[in-house]
Each structure stands twice: as C-alpha cells, then as structure tokens.
Coordinates of C-alpha atoms and ligand atoms in Angstrom, one line a residue:
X1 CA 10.9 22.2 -9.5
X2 CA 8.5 19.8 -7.6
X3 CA 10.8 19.5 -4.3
X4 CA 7.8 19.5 -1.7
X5 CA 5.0 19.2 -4.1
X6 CA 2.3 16.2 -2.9
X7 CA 1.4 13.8 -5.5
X8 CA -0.8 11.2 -4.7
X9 CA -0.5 7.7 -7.3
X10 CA -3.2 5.4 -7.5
X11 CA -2.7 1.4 -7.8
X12 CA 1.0 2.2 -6.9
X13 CA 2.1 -1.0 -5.3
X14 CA 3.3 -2.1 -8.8
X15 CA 4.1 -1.6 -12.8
X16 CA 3.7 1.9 -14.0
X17 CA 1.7 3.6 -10.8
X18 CA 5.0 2.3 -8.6
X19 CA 7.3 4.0 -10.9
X20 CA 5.7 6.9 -11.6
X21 CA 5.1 6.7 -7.6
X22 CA 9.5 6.8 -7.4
X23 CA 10.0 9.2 -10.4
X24 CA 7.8 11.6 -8.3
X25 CA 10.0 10.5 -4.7
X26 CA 13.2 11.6 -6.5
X27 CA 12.1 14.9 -7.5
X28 CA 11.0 15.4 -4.1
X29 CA 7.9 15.0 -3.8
X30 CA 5.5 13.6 -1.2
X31 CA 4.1 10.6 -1.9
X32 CA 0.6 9.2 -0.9
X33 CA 0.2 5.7 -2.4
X34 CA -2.9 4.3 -3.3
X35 CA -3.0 0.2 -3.2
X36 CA -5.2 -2.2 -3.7
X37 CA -4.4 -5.6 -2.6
X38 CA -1.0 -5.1 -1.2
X39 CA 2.0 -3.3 -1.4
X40 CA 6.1 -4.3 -0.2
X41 CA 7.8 -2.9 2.7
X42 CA 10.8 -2.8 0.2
X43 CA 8.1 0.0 -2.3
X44 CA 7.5 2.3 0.8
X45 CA 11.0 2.2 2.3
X46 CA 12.5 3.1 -1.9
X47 CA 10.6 6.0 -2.3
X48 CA 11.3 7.1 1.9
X49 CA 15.0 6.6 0.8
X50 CA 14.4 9.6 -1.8
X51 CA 14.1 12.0 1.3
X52 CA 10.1 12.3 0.7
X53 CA 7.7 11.3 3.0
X54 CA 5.3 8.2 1.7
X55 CA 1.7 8.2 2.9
X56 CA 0.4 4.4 1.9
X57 CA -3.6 4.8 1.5
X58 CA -5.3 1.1 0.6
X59 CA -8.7 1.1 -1.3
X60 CA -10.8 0.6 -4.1
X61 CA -10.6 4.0 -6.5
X62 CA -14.2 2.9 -7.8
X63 CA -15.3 3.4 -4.3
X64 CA -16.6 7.1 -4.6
X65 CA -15.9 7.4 -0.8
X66 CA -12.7 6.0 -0.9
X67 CA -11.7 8.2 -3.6
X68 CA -13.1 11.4 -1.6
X69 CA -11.2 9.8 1.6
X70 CA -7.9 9.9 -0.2
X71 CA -7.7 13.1 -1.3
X72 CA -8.7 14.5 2.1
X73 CA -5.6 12.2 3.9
X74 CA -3.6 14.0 1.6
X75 CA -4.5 17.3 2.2
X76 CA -4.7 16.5 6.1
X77 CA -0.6 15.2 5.7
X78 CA 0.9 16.9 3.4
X79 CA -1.4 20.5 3.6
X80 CA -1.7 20.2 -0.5
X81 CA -2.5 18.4 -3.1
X82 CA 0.0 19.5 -6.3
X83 CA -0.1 16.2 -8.4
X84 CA -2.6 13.4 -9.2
X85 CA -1.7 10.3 -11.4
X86 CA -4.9 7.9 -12.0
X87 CA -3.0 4.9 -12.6
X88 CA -5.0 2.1 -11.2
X89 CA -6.6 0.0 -14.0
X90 CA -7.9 -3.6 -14.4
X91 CA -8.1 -5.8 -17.6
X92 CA -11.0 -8.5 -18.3
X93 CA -10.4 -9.4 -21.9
X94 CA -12.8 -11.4 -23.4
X95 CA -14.2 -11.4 -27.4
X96 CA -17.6 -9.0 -27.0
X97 CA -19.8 -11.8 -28.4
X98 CA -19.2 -13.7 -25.4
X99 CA -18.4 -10.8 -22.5
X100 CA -20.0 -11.1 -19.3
X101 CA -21.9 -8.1 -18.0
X102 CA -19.5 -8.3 -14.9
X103 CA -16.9 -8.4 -17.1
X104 CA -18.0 -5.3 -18.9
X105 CA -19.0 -3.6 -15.2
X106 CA -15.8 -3.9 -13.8
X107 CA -13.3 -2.8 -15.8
X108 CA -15.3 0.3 -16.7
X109 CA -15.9 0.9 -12.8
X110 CA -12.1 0.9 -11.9
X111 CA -10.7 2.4 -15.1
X112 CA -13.5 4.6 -15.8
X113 CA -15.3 5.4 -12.8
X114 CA -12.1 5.3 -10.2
X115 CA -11.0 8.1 -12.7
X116 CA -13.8 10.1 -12.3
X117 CA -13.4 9.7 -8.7
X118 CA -10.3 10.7 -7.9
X119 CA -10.5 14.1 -10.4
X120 CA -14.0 14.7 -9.1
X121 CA -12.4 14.7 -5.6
X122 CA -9.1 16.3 -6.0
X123 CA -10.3 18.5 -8.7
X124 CA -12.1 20.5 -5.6
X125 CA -9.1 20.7 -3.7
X126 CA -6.8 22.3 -6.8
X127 CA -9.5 24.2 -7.9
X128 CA -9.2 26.3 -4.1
X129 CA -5.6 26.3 -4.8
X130 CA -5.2 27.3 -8.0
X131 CA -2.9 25.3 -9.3
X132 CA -2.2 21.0 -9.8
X133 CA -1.6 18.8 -12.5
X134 CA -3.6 15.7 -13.2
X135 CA -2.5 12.9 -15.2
X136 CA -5.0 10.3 -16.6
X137 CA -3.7 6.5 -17.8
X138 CA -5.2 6.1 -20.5
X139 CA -3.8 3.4 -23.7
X140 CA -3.1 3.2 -27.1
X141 CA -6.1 1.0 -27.1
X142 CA -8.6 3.8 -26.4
X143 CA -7.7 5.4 -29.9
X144 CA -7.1 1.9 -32.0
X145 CA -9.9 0.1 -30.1
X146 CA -8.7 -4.0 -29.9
X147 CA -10.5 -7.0 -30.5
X148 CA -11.1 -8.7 -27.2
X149 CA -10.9 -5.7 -25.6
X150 CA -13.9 -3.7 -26.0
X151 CA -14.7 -3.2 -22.1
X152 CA -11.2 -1.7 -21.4
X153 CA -11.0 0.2 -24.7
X154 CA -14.1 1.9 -23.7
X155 CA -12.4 2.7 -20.5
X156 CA -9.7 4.0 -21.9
X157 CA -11.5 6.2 -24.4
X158 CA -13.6 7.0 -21.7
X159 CA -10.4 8.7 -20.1
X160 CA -9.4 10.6 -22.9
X161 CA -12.6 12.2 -23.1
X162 CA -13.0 12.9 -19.4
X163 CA -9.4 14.6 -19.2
X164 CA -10.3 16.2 -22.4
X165 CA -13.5 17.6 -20.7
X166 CA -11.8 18.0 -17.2
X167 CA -9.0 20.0 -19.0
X168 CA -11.9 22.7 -20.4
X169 CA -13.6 23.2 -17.1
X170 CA -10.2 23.3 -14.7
X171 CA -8.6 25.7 -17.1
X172 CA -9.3 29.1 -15.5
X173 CA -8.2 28.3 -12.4
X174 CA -4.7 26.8 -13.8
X175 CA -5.0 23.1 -13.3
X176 CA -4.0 21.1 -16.1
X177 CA -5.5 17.7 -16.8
X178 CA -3.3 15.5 -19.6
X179 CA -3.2 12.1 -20.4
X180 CA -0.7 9.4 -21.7
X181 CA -1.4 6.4 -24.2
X182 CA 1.4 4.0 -22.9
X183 CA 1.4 1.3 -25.8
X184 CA 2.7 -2.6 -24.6
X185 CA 4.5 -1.6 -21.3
X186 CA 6.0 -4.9 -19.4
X187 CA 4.3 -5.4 -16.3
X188 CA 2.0 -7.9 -14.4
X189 CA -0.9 -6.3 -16.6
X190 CA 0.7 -7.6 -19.9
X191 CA 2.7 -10.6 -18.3
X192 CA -0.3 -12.9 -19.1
X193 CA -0.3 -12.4 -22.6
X194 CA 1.4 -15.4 -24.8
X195 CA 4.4 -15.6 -26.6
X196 CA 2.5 -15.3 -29.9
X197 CA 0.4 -12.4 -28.9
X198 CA 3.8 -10.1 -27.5
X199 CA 5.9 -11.1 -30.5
X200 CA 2.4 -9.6 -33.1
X201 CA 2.9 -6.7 -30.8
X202 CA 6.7 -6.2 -30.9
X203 CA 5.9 -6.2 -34.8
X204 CA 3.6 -3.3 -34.6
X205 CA 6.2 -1.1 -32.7
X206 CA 8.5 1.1 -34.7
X207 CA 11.1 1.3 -32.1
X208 CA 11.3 -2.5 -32.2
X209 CA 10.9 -2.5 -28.1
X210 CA 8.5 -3.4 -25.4
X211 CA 8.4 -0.1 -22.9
X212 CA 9.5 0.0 -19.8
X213 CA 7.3 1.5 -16.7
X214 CA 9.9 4.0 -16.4
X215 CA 9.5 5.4 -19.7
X216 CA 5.8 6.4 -18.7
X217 CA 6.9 7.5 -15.4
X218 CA 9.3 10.1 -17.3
X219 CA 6.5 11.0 -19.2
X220 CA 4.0 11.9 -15.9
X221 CA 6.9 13.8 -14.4
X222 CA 7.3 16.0 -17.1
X223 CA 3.8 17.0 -17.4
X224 CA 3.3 17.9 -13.7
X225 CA 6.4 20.8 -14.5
X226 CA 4.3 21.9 -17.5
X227 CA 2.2 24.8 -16.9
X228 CA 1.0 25.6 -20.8
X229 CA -0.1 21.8 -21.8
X230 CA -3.8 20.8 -20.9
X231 CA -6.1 18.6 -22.5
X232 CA -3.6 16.8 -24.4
X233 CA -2.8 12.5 -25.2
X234 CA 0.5 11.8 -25.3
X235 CA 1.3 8.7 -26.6
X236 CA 4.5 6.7 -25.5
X237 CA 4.2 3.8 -27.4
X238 CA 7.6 3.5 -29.7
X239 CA 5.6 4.5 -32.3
X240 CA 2.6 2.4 -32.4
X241 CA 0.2 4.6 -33.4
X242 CA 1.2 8.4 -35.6
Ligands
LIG301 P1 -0.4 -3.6 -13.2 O1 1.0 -3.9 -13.0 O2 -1.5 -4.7 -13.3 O3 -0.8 -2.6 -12.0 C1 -2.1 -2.1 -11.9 C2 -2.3 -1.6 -10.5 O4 -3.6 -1.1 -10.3 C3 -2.1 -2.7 -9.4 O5 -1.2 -2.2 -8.4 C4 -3.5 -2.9 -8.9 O6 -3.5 -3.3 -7.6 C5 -4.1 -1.5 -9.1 N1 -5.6 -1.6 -9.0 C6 -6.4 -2.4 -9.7 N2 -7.7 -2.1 -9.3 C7 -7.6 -1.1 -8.4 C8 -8.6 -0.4 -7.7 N3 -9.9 -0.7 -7.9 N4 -8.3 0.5 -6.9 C9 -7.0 0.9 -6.7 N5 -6.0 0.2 -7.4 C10 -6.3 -0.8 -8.2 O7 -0.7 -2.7 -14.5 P2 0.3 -1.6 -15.3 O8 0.7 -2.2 -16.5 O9 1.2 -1.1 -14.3 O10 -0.9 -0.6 -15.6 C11 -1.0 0.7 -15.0 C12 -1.9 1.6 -15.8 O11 -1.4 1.7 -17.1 C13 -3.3 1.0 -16.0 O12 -4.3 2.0 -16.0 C14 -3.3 0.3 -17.4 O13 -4.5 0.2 -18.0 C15 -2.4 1.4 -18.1 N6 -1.7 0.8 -19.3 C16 -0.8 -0.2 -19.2 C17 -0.3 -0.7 -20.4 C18 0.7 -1.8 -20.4 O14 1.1 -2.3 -21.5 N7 1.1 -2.4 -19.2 C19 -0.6 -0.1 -21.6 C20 -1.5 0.9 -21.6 C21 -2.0 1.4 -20.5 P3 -3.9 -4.9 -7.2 O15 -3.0 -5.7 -8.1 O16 -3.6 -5.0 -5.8 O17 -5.4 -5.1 -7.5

C-alpha cells in the first residue's frame, strides 16, 4: 500500500526515527533520512537492502532553512512527498526551580520549533498534492506533565496541539496530521536514566514492559495507510496512561 511512497524521517540515525526510518524501507518506501550528528554506513545500507532508495539529509530541524531545504531534496529525488515523521527530539531535564533559559530554549527549539518546521514546509508540498500523512512524536509526558521535565513536556504538549491544529487546517485537501505518545521506549534518549528511576517507571506500566522502538515504528506505519484518522494521539505506552 505504500510501495513507492517518499517518507522523509527526522533524527533517524538512531532509536525510534531509525526504526520508523526501516519499517517505512520494508513497505517500500523511499527514504530521506534526516541526521544530526552522524549516522552508520550499516543504517543507510539496512534500509537500501529493503529495495528502497535512502536519501541521507544532515541538519538541524530547528533550522527553518534547513527544514525548508529538506523537503525540497525530497521532492527534487523522489518527485513526492507522501509521508513525514517529526522524530527528532532532545531532552534537558532539570527541576524548573533551577532550569537554565538555554535549557528551556533548546528543547522547545528542536522539539517544538523543528516540528513546526518541517509541517510548515512539507505541509505546502502535500497541500499541492492532495494527499500525505504526517506524524508528530510527541510523549506521554505532554498529557501527564513530569517533574524535572517541564521544558520537554511543554514541547511535547506543544506537539499535540500543533498536530491537533495542523490536522483542522490540512483536512480539505486530505492530509492527515496524527500523533503518537510513546511512553518509556529504550533508547539512547532514556539510557541515561538510573536504575531506580526505570524500575518506578516499569511500575507505572500495565503491560509490565519497557517498549521497544519497533513498537512505535508499527504504530507510524499504520497511520500513513489511514485515510479517515486525523488529529488524533495515540498512545503506545503499555498502558501508562487510560
Ligand atoms: P534518541 O535515541 O536520543 O534519538 C533522537 C534523535 O534525534 C537522534 O538521532 C538525534 O541526533 C536527533 N536529533 C536531535 N536533535 C536534532 C535536531 N536538532 N535536528 C535533527 N535531529 C535531531 O531518542 P528516541 O528515544 O529515539 O526519541 C525519538 C523521539 O521519540 C523524540 O522526539 C522523543 O522525544 C520521543 N519519545 C521518546 C520516548 C522514549 O522513551 N525513548 C518516549 C516518548 C517520546 P543526534 O544524536 O545526532 O543529535
């Protein structure tokens, strides 16, 4: 259903955004991967073994240029743009009595803002076509809120609003714009966390399991092959929050 689709993945070097970035490759779609830092030979070479061609695209999705620049190499390669996953997304955690403004700035800039961006940009693009799916990261922490987290819960509530918002104004032209509220997923992102604070988390799952990056990824695929679901959360979180 989305052999030769383009979907374009930001921060997909790693965690969720790389497996979203294969779940999309083996349902045949074209790939442009947005990295920050760095991303593996070994990442570009798994999703070229899925028979898909993988455009790798470093930059900053704050960057409002970068963002625009993006979307336009897609277009340019792959003559569409059918799917976008805003996955990039930073934490700073700090207790808000004692948060830095930088702290604050920059989390909000690349969860946030690099959302913005990227459905600002490729918004334009499906808009002309008439058709694309875009698919927000948000978190479970955007609806709870969490202490020590207030700058990336905005963020994240920030998200849910903007797709909610992006969702009203794309409608008539059918482009959908959902997002998912991944609980404790195991990546780099929650790696740094201590014993202590995983095993209080484990406790406040249902399912009694951490999730896995390919149980999101799942998730994003099966929104881009929905036509009649816009505006919505979806929360894959084993249960966290009901
Ligand atoms: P991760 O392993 O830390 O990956 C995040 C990716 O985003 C990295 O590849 C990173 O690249 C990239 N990135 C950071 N800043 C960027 C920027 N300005 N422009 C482009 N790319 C940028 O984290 P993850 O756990 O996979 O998280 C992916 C998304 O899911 C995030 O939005 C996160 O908030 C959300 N999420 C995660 C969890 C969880 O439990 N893991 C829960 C809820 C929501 P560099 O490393 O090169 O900077």
């Amino acid at each position: 259903m989305l052999k030769g689709k383009t979907a374009v993945v930001t921060g997909a070097a790693k965690g969720i955004g790389k497996a979203a970035a294969l779940a999309f490759a083996k349902e045949g779609c074209n790939i442009v991967l947005n990295y920050h830092s760095s991303v593996s030979e070994e990442t570009i070479q798994e999703i070229e073994s899925c028979n898909v061609a993988c455009l790798p695209v470093q930059g900053d999705v704050s960057d409002f240029n970068f963002a625009a620049s993006i979307v336009k190499q897609a277009k340019k390669e792959f003559g569409s743009l059918d799917i976008l996953v805003n996955n990039a997304g930073i934490t700073r955690d700090m207790l808000l009595m004692r948060m830095s403004e930088e702290e604050f700035d920059s989390v909000i800039n690349t969860n946030l803002k690099g959302c913005f961006n990227m459905v600002r940009h490729a918004s334009s693009i499906m808009l002309k076509q008439r058709s694309g799916s875009i698919i927000n990261m948000a978190s479970v922490v955007g609806v709870m809120g969490n202490a020590g987290q207030a700058n990336y819960a905005a963020s994240k509530a920030g998200i849910i609003g903007l797709t909610k918002s992006a969702a009203k104004e794309l409608a008539q032209r059918g482009v959908t714009c959902n997002a998912i509220a991944p609980g404790f997923v195991e990546t780099d992102m929650t790696a740094v966390l201590t014993e202590e604070q995983k095993e209080a988390m484990l406790a406040a799952i249902p399912l009694k399991r951490y999730g896995k990056a390919e149980d999101i990824a799942d998730v994003a695929v099966f929104l881009a092959k929905q036509t009649y679901i816009t505006g919505q959360v979806i929360h894959v979180d084993g249960g966290m929050v009901m």
